[in-house]
Amino acid sequence: MKRYRPHILVVIALAVVLSTGWHGAVRNALTDLRFAWQSRSATGNVVVVAIDAPSIDQIGVWPWPRSLHADLLRRLEAAGAQDIALDIDFSTPSDTASDEAFLKALRDVGGSTILPSFKQPTPNGGAAHVNRPLKPFGSQSWPAVVNVAVESDGLVRRYPIGEKLGEAQMPSMAVVLAGQNIDRRPPFLIDFSIRAGSIPVVSYIDVLRGDATALGKLRDKKVIVGATALELGDRFSVPNGRILAGPVLQALAAESVLQNRMLRWTSDAGMIAGLAVICLLMMYSWRRVAPGARVAILLAAGAGIELTAILVQQRWPVVIDTSLFHIAIIAYLAAIALDEIDFRSLLGRIAESRFHRIAMSLGDGLVCTDEHHRITVWNPGASAVFGYMPTEIIGHPFDTLCAIPTQAGAKAFAIRDAARQALLVPGGAVVVEFEGRRKNGESFPVEASFSGWQGTDGFQYGAILRDISVRKREAERVRYLAEYDALTGLANRNTLHAGLVGLIPAAERRSSEVALLVLGLDGFQQINDMLGHAAGDLVLRAVAERLRIEVDGKALLARLSGDEFAIALDCAVVGEPVAAFAERIARAFDAPLVTEARQHRVRISMGVAVYPDGGRSADDLLSNGHLALTKAKLTRRGGHVMFESAIRQELESRLTLESELALAADRGEFELFYQPQVRLIDGSLVGAEALIRWRHPVRGYVSPGEFMPVVNTSALSERIASWVMETAGRQARAWELSGHQVRVAINLSPSQLHSGDLAHSVAELLRTTGLTPSLLEIEVTEDILLHDEVRVLDIFKRIQQLGVRILFDDFGTGYASLSYLKKFPLDGLKIDRSFVLDLLADSDDAAIVGSTIGLSKQLGLTVVAEGIENRATADFLVSMGCEEGQGYFFGRPMPSEAFEKKFLAAELEAVTAA
């Protein structure tokens, strides 16, 4: 078998080439090269009359009228041309006069004209459409086919003798022009060794003008008329990178016929016989002749065969197909090369060299040992890891690199164990970790991948070693970040959840309780906004530290999000009731937090959920604890709220109400009612307070006490407050335009101060409505003044500069009202209705109201009393010096239409009567 291996290789190569068709490409390439090496001239008997660029430019229109072709035929006939072939489409009619002129010219030249027919593919992929000359033209001319076949490589090589169009066999144009009879022979190879440049070419326009030189070239010649201009696109790619115009290709085919150069390839029988001779020659000489001599024989055979093919093709119209000869010769040359190379030793040397290059370039440490585990290979990566140079470590046992265990009873790493495992593992490699020892004695974790193999000097081992101390630290860091909060060092939500999952079963076994406290910082956003996030981070760390002190390791502390913390505890371990524990945590924040050089007073609101009533799983406790915290922030800031099922229902009702309020805002269900404000001494109207009302499509009017607390603490607050201010301002302007100076008071929402520029909004309202500023009054409450006093003070000053009045509402109900009278620019204050209702019966209320009125007069402030429900109260306030008031005694809040009818119409009648 080994003896015949080279010949089998050649046979396989030939079979592959034949099955894939590659020999056709080789055959075409060899034929094209022979055309390039040979060169012969055209006979000159075929002349091309070119429709070229100069002809198109001078005639000036396209397509040309057939009357021009008629003139051309007459010129050619007069010049003595023998046969005339028009490579032009005459299958469709043009204008009648031109067609008649062309038909007459065909008759005049006496039937020596050849007109083309051709197949044209249809766009939908159906049967090809045959274009023939118009019947009148066809009866006066010779028919001919001009189609040529484009091969798979995009080149035209062969030319058909004729083609069947319909039921008749029609000859090709070059065959008719050359005067050959049609037969059923297959297409022939055009002889491209005939130089296309030697074919005479005459310009169409020169013939039409009667140029003597051009006409002289046409006498007794066969003429092909067709397009050569680039813009007409009738061009074909031919061998050796040339591109020919259609008429020139037809002329070249005609020249091949005229010169008896209708080339054809030889049959396969001769090629098979030649291949057999080469194979027998190689089989005989393979072991008898030296490789160099065999190479010389093959090269000489190839050169001889090709030279013979060139000489034969030059003398006769025969193309010898030598493609398989050359492929067989190349295959035998490859077989000789493969037979002479010692691949085993070569591959061994290549592998050894490659292993050495890879080993020395590895960033990881690479160590190899012999069968006694002494080090034989040591790369630079190993030096970088352990600190030993190759001369210091090669020859030493591998155990030199292993640290001695420091713990009693610990077993030292042994390479024998790892090597034994490597032999048992599929693939022959095992990855282990051990404590390594550097040259300086430092211990560090090492990851080693051991493998073993049989070498020439016995069994050998190799190990790739990595210092994984950094990776270990990073893994520990990743684990820490996955379980703890990076800012405070407390447990994160995942760790808290896992802790609760562990506490609940233990408490269930002891029939005890597990409590979860969810803590939120009140006003933390203001710290971030005013002092920056760096200061906020310091506050969060201080909060975490204070919680650690209070918990004292008896509970699990966690940070849930930005300003939310949590405490999970086993009530049996803490030793005090949950409520008392929560109160102690809240009292711990009575003292200010110290961060660097600043003190912060932070209040903590807490939601408490207790297992099992507050939730039977960790997820339930977290969810219910958050709900209780939300309730605490709404009702008991600075305190705690224990979760009850009613809280969830209440908050769900709040969410439902928020959704209804959003729809109400979209549908325009809100209205403004106006309550009159009068001068107490005579009862005359001085203004009105704008009060929002909600007209529900099902429930009717909803009390503001039910929905306004939700509005003021929701995202709708700013939108609704802006609508109230704009609507009230436009109503005041409408009354002003009708001649009524009604001062309209609106209640300021906290959201209008916290977002945007309130002073700019008021100025824009005055500008767009044209309202007189003194007719707009803004009422503020103490809770609005509590936050960011500097910013609020600046806004109020700018509002007063516009001419708008500012009143302090609900005076007397806050703890710092007197200081605000001094600090903020106010035009007046409103005495809260809680002091006015029992004014006649309660001497304390009377004293407070009297003092307030006296203080206001000294400060130059207007005083408005709320809640006046009878004449006696109004008279008593007048006696105290109060100037203005409002209450049900003067009028309830009412729609603008009712307000106009009751107060403004009466005022207008009084003015008219006067």
PDB file of C-alpha atoms in Angstrom, residues 151-340:
ATOM      1  CA  GLU A 151     -19.901  31.650 -19.714  1.00  0.00           C
ATOM      2  CA  SER A 152     -19.934  31.250 -15.923  1.00  0.00           C
ATOM      3  CA  ASP A 153     -16.827  33.429 -15.475  1.00  0.00           C
ATOM      4  CA  GLY A 154     -18.534  36.288 -17.367  1.00  0.00           C
ATOM      5  CA  LEU A 155     -16.460  35.907 -20.582  1.00  0.00           C
ATOM      6  CA  VAL A 156     -17.511  35.193 -24.160  1.00  0.00           C
ATOM      7  CA  ARG A 157     -15.381  32.443 -25.746  1.00  0.00           C
ATOM      8  CA  ARG A 158     -17.610  30.414 -28.040  1.00  0.00           C
ATOM      9  CA  TYR A 159     -19.713  31.471 -31.005  1.00  0.00           C
ATOM     10  CA  PRO A 160     -22.758  29.544 -32.296  1.00  0.00           C
ATOM     11  CA  ILE A 161     -23.038  28.400 -35.930  1.00  0.00           C
ATOM     12  CA  GLY A 162     -26.742  29.015 -35.700  1.00  0.00           C
ATOM     13  CA  GLU A 163     -29.693  28.846 -33.350  1.00  0.00           C
ATOM     14  CA  LYS A 164     -33.228  27.588 -33.495  1.00  0.00           C
ATOM     15  CA  LEU A 165     -35.746  30.432 -33.388  1.00  0.00           C
ATOM     16  CA  GLY A 166     -39.251  29.107 -33.313  1.00  0.00           C
ATOM     17  CA  GLU A 167     -39.474  26.197 -35.774  1.00  0.00           C
ATOM     18  CA  ALA A 168     -36.621  27.274 -38.054  1.00  0.00           C
ATOM     19  CA  GLN A 169     -32.848  27.007 -37.663  1.00  0.00           C
ATOM     20  CA  MET A 170     -31.341  30.439 -38.246  1.00  0.00           C
ATOM     21  CA  PRO A 171     -27.609  31.042 -38.933  1.00  0.00           C
ATOM     22  CA  SER A 172     -25.490  33.439 -36.894  1.00  0.00           C
ATOM     23  CA  MET A 173     -24.551  36.812 -38.346  1.00  0.00           C
ATOM     24  CA  ALA A 174     -20.811  36.067 -38.659  1.00  0.00           C
ATOM     25  CA  VAL A 175     -21.534  32.783 -40.438  1.00  0.00           C
ATOM     26  CA  VAL A 176     -23.870  34.480 -42.972  1.00  0.00           C
ATOM     27  CA  LEU A 177     -21.440  37.341 -43.482  1.00  0.00           C
ATOM     28  CA  ALA A 178     -18.581  34.887 -44.103  1.00  0.00           C
ATOM     29  CA  GLY A 179     -20.714  33.044 -46.703  1.00  0.00           C
ATOM     30  CA  GLN A 180     -20.789  29.700 -44.876  1.00  0.00           C
ATOM     31  CA  ASN A 181     -23.626  27.209 -45.038  1.00  0.00           C
ATOM     32  CA  ILE A 182     -25.598  26.522 -41.872  1.00  0.00           C
ATOM     33  CA  ASP A 183     -25.299  23.086 -40.293  1.00  0.00           C
ATOM     34  CA  ARG A 184     -25.890  21.607 -36.857  1.00  0.00           C
ATOM     35  CA  ARG A 185     -22.312  21.747 -35.671  1.00  0.00           C
ATOM     36  CA  PRO A 186     -21.753  22.878 -32.063  1.00  0.00           C
ATOM     37  CA  PRO A 187     -20.443  26.393 -31.316  1.00  0.00           C
ATOM     38  CA  PHE A 188     -16.788  27.023 -32.088  1.00  0.00           C
ATOM     39  CA  LEU A 189     -14.110  28.885 -30.135  1.00  0.00           C
ATOM     40  CA  ILE A 190     -13.438  32.369 -31.492  1.00  0.00           C
ATOM     41  CA  ASP A 191      -9.741  32.770 -32.256  1.00  0.00           C
ATOM     42  CA  PHE A 192      -8.844  35.623 -29.928  1.00  0.00           C
ATOM     43  CA  SER A 193      -5.259  35.543 -31.137  1.00  0.00           C
ATOM     44  CA  ILE A 194      -6.597  37.609 -34.059  1.00  0.00           C
ATOM     45  CA  ARG A 195      -5.963  41.167 -32.958  1.00  0.00           C
ATOM     46  CA  ALA A 196      -9.203  43.119 -32.627  1.00  0.00           C
ATOM     47  CA  GLY A 197      -7.227  46.280 -33.385  1.00  0.00           C
ATOM     48  CA  SER A 198      -6.391  45.000 -36.886  1.00  0.00           C
ATOM     49  CA  ILE A 199     -10.075  44.963 -37.913  1.00  0.00           C
ATOM     50  CA  PRO A 200     -10.779  48.126 -39.993  1.00  0.00           C
ATOM     51  CA  VAL A 201     -13.258  50.520 -38.365  1.00  0.00           C
ATOM     52  CA  VAL A 202     -15.002  53.415 -40.150  1.00  0.00           C
ATOM     53  CA  SER A 203     -17.144  56.043 -38.415  1.00  0.00           C
ATOM     54  CA  TYR A 204     -20.840  56.089 -39.333  1.00  0.00           C
ATOM     55  CA  ILE A 205     -20.862  59.871 -39.725  1.00  0.00           C
ATOM     56  CA  ASP A 206     -17.902  59.744 -42.164  1.00  0.00           C
ATOM     57  CA  VAL A 207     -19.829  57.357 -44.425  1.00  0.00           C
ATOM     58  CA  LEU A 208     -22.943  59.569 -44.310  1.00  0.00           C
ATOM     59  CA  ARG A 209     -20.875  62.662 -45.208  1.00  0.00           C
ATOM     60  CA  GLY A 210     -19.301  60.782 -48.109  1.00  0.00           C
ATOM     61  CA  ASP A 211     -15.764  60.993 -46.807  1.00  0.00           C
ATOM     62  CA  ALA A 212     -13.614  59.621 -49.630  1.00  0.00           C
ATOM     63  CA  THR A 213     -11.079  57.943 -47.361  1.00  0.00           C
ATOM     64  CA  ALA A 214     -13.778  56.177 -45.393  1.00  0.00           C
ATOM     65  CA  LEU A 215     -15.659  55.089 -48.518  1.00  0.00           C
ATOM     66  CA  GLY A 216     -12.440  53.812 -50.073  1.00  0.00           C
ATOM     67  CA  LYS A 217     -12.012  51.302 -47.203  1.00  0.00           C
ATOM     68  CA  LEU A 218     -15.407  49.735 -47.979  1.00  0.00           C
ATOM     69  CA  ARG A 219     -15.001  48.615 -51.615  1.00  0.00           C
ATOM     70  CA  ASP A 220     -15.485  44.856 -52.020  1.00  0.00           C
ATOM     71  CA  LYS A 221     -15.651  44.473 -48.191  1.00  0.00           C
ATOM     72  CA  LYS A 222     -18.086  42.784 -45.875  1.00  0.00           C
ATOM     73  CA  VAL A 223     -19.553  45.449 -43.593  1.00  0.00           C
ATOM     74  CA  ILE A 224     -20.954  45.191 -40.049  1.00  0.00           C
ATOM     75  CA  VAL A 225     -22.819  48.279 -38.832  1.00  0.00           C
ATOM     76  CA  GLY A 226     -23.313  48.543 -35.074  1.00  0.00           C
ATOM     77  CA  ALA A 227     -22.819  50.486 -31.841  1.00  0.00           C
ATOM     78  CA  THR A 228     -19.327  50.924 -30.404  1.00  0.00           C
ATOM     79  CA  ALA A 229     -20.003  53.995 -28.224  1.00  0.00           C
ATOM     80  CA  LEU A 230     -19.583  53.356 -24.491  1.00  0.00           C
ATOM     81  CA  GLU A 231     -22.885  55.012 -23.623  1.00  0.00           C
ATOM     82  CA  LEU A 232     -24.833  52.506 -25.760  1.00  0.00           C
ATOM     83  CA  GLY A 233     -23.608  49.590 -23.582  1.00  0.00           C
ATOM     84  CA  ASP A 234     -23.322  46.882 -26.285  1.00  0.00           C
ATOM     85  CA  ARG A 235     -20.054  45.430 -24.916  1.00  0.00           C
ATOM     86  CA  PHE A 236     -18.715  41.979 -23.966  1.00  0.00           C
ATOM     87  CA  SER A 237     -15.810  40.743 -21.814  1.00  0.00           C
ATOM     88  CA  VAL A 238     -13.436  38.379 -23.660  1.00  0.00           C
ATOM     89  CA  PRO A 239     -10.246  36.519 -22.594  1.00  0.00           C
ATOM     90  CA  ASN A 240      -7.125  38.284 -21.330  1.00  0.00           C
ATOM     91  CA  GLY A 241      -9.019  41.171 -19.762  1.00  0.00           C
ATOM     92  CA  ARG A 242     -10.281  42.733 -22.985  1.00  0.00           C
ATOM     93  CA  ILE A 243     -13.725  44.248 -23.585  1.00  0.00           C
ATOM     94  CA  LEU A 244     -15.131  44.340 -27.132  1.00  0.00           C
ATOM     95  CA  ALA A 245     -18.124  46.106 -28.631  1.00  0.00           C
ATOM     96  CA  GLY A 246     -20.815  43.822 -30.089  1.00  0.00           C
ATOM     97  CA  PRO A 247     -20.070  44.613 -33.778  1.00  0.00           C
ATOM     98  CA  VAL A 248     -16.324  44.067 -33.212  1.00  0.00           C
ATOM     99  CA  LEU A 249     -17.065  40.682 -31.571  1.00  0.00           C
ATOM    100  CA  GLN A 250     -19.214  39.730 -34.591  1.00  0.00           C
ATOM    101  CA  ALA A 251     -16.386  40.835 -36.909  1.00  0.00           C
ATOM    102  CA  LEU A 252     -13.864  38.768 -34.910  1.00  0.00           C
ATOM    103  CA  ALA A 253     -16.145  35.704 -35.231  1.00  0.00           C
ATOM    104  CA  ALA A 254     -16.458  36.334 -38.997  1.00  0.00           C
ATOM    105  CA  GLU A 255     -12.658  36.598 -39.253  1.00  0.00           C
ATOM    106  CA  SER A 256     -12.329  33.250 -37.419  1.00  0.00           C
ATOM    107  CA  VAL A 257     -14.606  31.691 -40.053  1.00  0.00           C
ATOM    108  CA  LEU A 258     -12.861  33.384 -43.001  1.00  0.00           C
ATOM    109  CA  GLN A 259      -9.374  32.350 -41.774  1.00  0.00           C
ATOM    110  CA  ASN A 260     -10.532  28.794 -41.047  1.00  0.00           C
ATOM    111  CA  ARG A 261      -9.845  29.412 -37.335  1.00  0.00           C
ATOM    112  CA  MET A 262     -13.093  27.954 -35.967  1.00  0.00           C
ATOM    113  CA  LEU A 263     -11.300  26.394 -32.974  1.00  0.00           C
ATOM    114  CA  ARG A 264     -12.426  23.232 -31.201  1.00  0.00           C
ATOM    115  CA  TRP A 265     -11.084  21.344 -28.182  1.00  0.00           C
ATOM    116  CA  THR A 266      -9.683  17.837 -28.589  1.00  0.00           C
ATOM    117  CA  SER A 267     -11.596  14.807 -27.328  1.00  0.00           C
ATOM    118  CA  ASP A 268     -11.080  13.280 -23.867  1.00  0.00           C
ATOM    119  CA  ALA A 269      -9.637  10.031 -25.291  1.00  0.00           C
ATOM    120  CA  GLY A 270      -6.254  11.547 -26.079  1.00  0.00           C
ATOM    121  CA  MET A 271      -6.061  13.201 -22.658  1.00  0.00           C
ATOM    122  CA  ILE A 272      -6.854   9.940 -20.883  1.00  0.00           C
ATOM    123  CA  ALA A 273      -4.205   8.142 -22.915  1.00  0.00           C
ATOM    124  CA  GLY A 274      -1.655  10.806 -22.029  1.00  0.00           C
ATOM    125  CA  LEU A 275      -2.536  10.584 -18.329  1.00  0.00           C
ATOM    126  CA  ALA A 276      -2.074   6.818 -18.468  1.00  0.00           C
ATOM    127  CA  VAL A 277       1.379   7.250 -20.007  1.00  0.00           C
ATOM    128  CA  ILE A 278       2.430   9.693 -17.246  1.00  0.00           C
ATOM    129  CA  CYS A 279       1.104   7.425 -14.489  1.00  0.00           C
ATOM    130  CA  LEU A 280       2.886   4.327 -15.939  1.00  0.00           C
ATOM    131  CA  LEU A 281       6.105   6.298 -16.313  1.00  0.00           C
ATOM    132  CA  MET A 282       5.969   7.469 -12.675  1.00  0.00           C
ATOM    133  CA  MET A 283       5.078   4.012 -11.363  1.00  0.00           C
ATOM    134  CA  TYR A 284       8.041   2.519 -13.169  1.00  0.00           C
ATOM    135  CA  SER A 285      10.547   5.203 -12.125  1.00  0.00           C
ATOM    136  CA  TRP A 286       9.355   5.910  -8.543  1.00  0.00           C
ATOM    137  CA  ARG A 287      11.941   3.774  -6.735  1.00  0.00           C
ATOM    138  CA  ARG A 288      14.351   3.330  -9.646  1.00  0.00           C
ATOM    139  CA  VAL A 289      15.072   7.008 -10.371  1.00  0.00           C
ATOM    140  CA  ALA A 290      16.228   9.697  -7.979  1.00  0.00           C
ATOM    141  CA  PRO A 291      13.637  12.303  -6.876  1.00  0.00           C
ATOM    142  CA  GLY A 292      15.470  15.094  -8.703  1.00  0.00           C
ATOM    143  CA  ALA A 293      15.391  13.142 -11.958  1.00  0.00           C
ATOM    144  CA  ARG A 294      11.671  12.454 -11.522  1.00  0.00           C
ATOM    145  CA  VAL A 295      11.057  16.146 -11.017  1.00  0.00           C
ATOM    146  CA  ALA A 296      13.041  16.924 -14.189  1.00  0.00           C
ATOM    147  CA  ILE A 297      11.058  14.321 -16.139  1.00  0.00           C
ATOM    148  CA  LEU A 298       7.763  15.776 -14.990  1.00  0.00           C
ATOM    149  CA  LEU A 299       8.761  19.370 -15.750  1.00  0.00           C
ATOM    150  CA  ALA A 300      10.093  18.374 -19.158  1.00  0.00           C
ATOM    151  CA  ALA A 301       6.894  16.457 -19.883  1.00  0.00           C
ATOM    152  CA  GLY A 302       4.747  19.408 -18.900  1.00  0.00           C
ATOM    153  CA  ALA A 303       6.786  21.852 -20.974  1.00  0.00           C
ATOM    154  CA  GLY A 304       6.783  19.496 -23.972  1.00  0.00           C
ATOM    155  CA  ILE A 305       3.062  18.907 -23.854  1.00  0.00           C
ATOM    156  CA  GLU A 306       2.301  22.615 -23.601  1.00  0.00           C
ATOM    157  CA  LEU A 307       4.741  23.518 -26.400  1.00  0.00           C
ATOM    158  CA  THR A 308       3.138  20.910 -28.623  1.00  0.00           C
ATOM    159  CA  ALA A 309      -0.319  22.315 -27.827  1.00  0.00           C
ATOM    160  CA  ILE A 310       0.858  25.843 -28.739  1.00  0.00           C
ATOM    161  CA  LEU A 311       2.336  24.705 -32.084  1.00  0.00           C
ATOM    162  CA  VAL A 312      -0.755  22.671 -32.980  1.00  0.00           C
ATOM    163  CA  GLN A 313      -3.113  25.541 -32.092  1.00  0.00           C
ATOM    164  CA  GLN A 314      -1.018  27.965 -34.136  1.00  0.00           C
ATOM    165  CA  ARG A 315      -1.096  25.754 -37.264  1.00  0.00           C
ATOM    166  CA  TRP A 316      -4.502  24.080 -37.089  1.00  0.00           C
ATOM    167  CA  PRO A 317      -7.904  25.083 -35.639  1.00  0.00           C
ATOM    168  CA  VAL A 318      -7.444  22.614 -32.810  1.00  0.00           C
ATOM    169  CA  VAL A 319      -7.084  23.393 -29.080  1.00  0.00           C
ATOM    170  CA  ILE A 320      -5.438  20.584 -27.162  1.00  0.00           C
ATOM    171  CA  ASP A 321      -6.888  20.321 -23.650  1.00  0.00           C
ATOM    172  CA  THR A 322      -3.834  19.878 -21.386  1.00  0.00           C
ATOM    173  CA  SER A 323      -5.474  20.848 -18.111  1.00  0.00           C
ATOM    174  CA  LEU A 324      -5.507  17.379 -16.564  1.00  0.00           C
ATOM    175  CA  PHE A 325      -1.912  16.730 -17.731  1.00  0.00           C
ATOM    176  CA  HIS A 326      -0.675  19.742 -15.764  1.00  0.00           C
ATOM    177  CA  ILE A 327      -2.844  18.901 -12.752  1.00  0.00           C
ATOM    178  CA  ALA A 328      -1.417  15.371 -12.725  1.00  0.00           C
ATOM    179  CA  ILE A 329       2.144  16.703 -13.020  1.00  0.00           C
ATOM    180  CA  ILE A 330       1.552  19.130 -10.091  1.00  0.00           C
ATOM    181  CA  ALA A 331       0.055  16.307  -8.019  1.00  0.00           C
ATOM    182  CA  TYR A 332       3.090  14.081  -8.727  1.00  0.00           C
ATOM    183  CA  LEU A 333       5.468  16.941  -7.780  1.00  0.00           C
ATOM    184  CA  ALA A 334       3.593  17.307  -4.477  1.00  0.00           C
ATOM    185  CA  ALA A 335       3.764  13.558  -3.911  1.00  0.00           C
ATOM    186  CA  ILE A 336       7.541  13.582  -4.486  1.00  0.00           C
ATOM    187  CA  ALA A 337       7.915  16.434  -1.973  1.00  0.00           C
ATOM    188  CA  LEU A 338       5.781  14.669   0.631  1.00  0.00           C
ATOM    189  CA  ASP A 339       7.634  11.394   0.082  1.00  0.00           C
ATOM    190  CA  GLU A 340      11.006  13.004   0.699  1.00  0.00           C
TER     191      GLU A 340
END
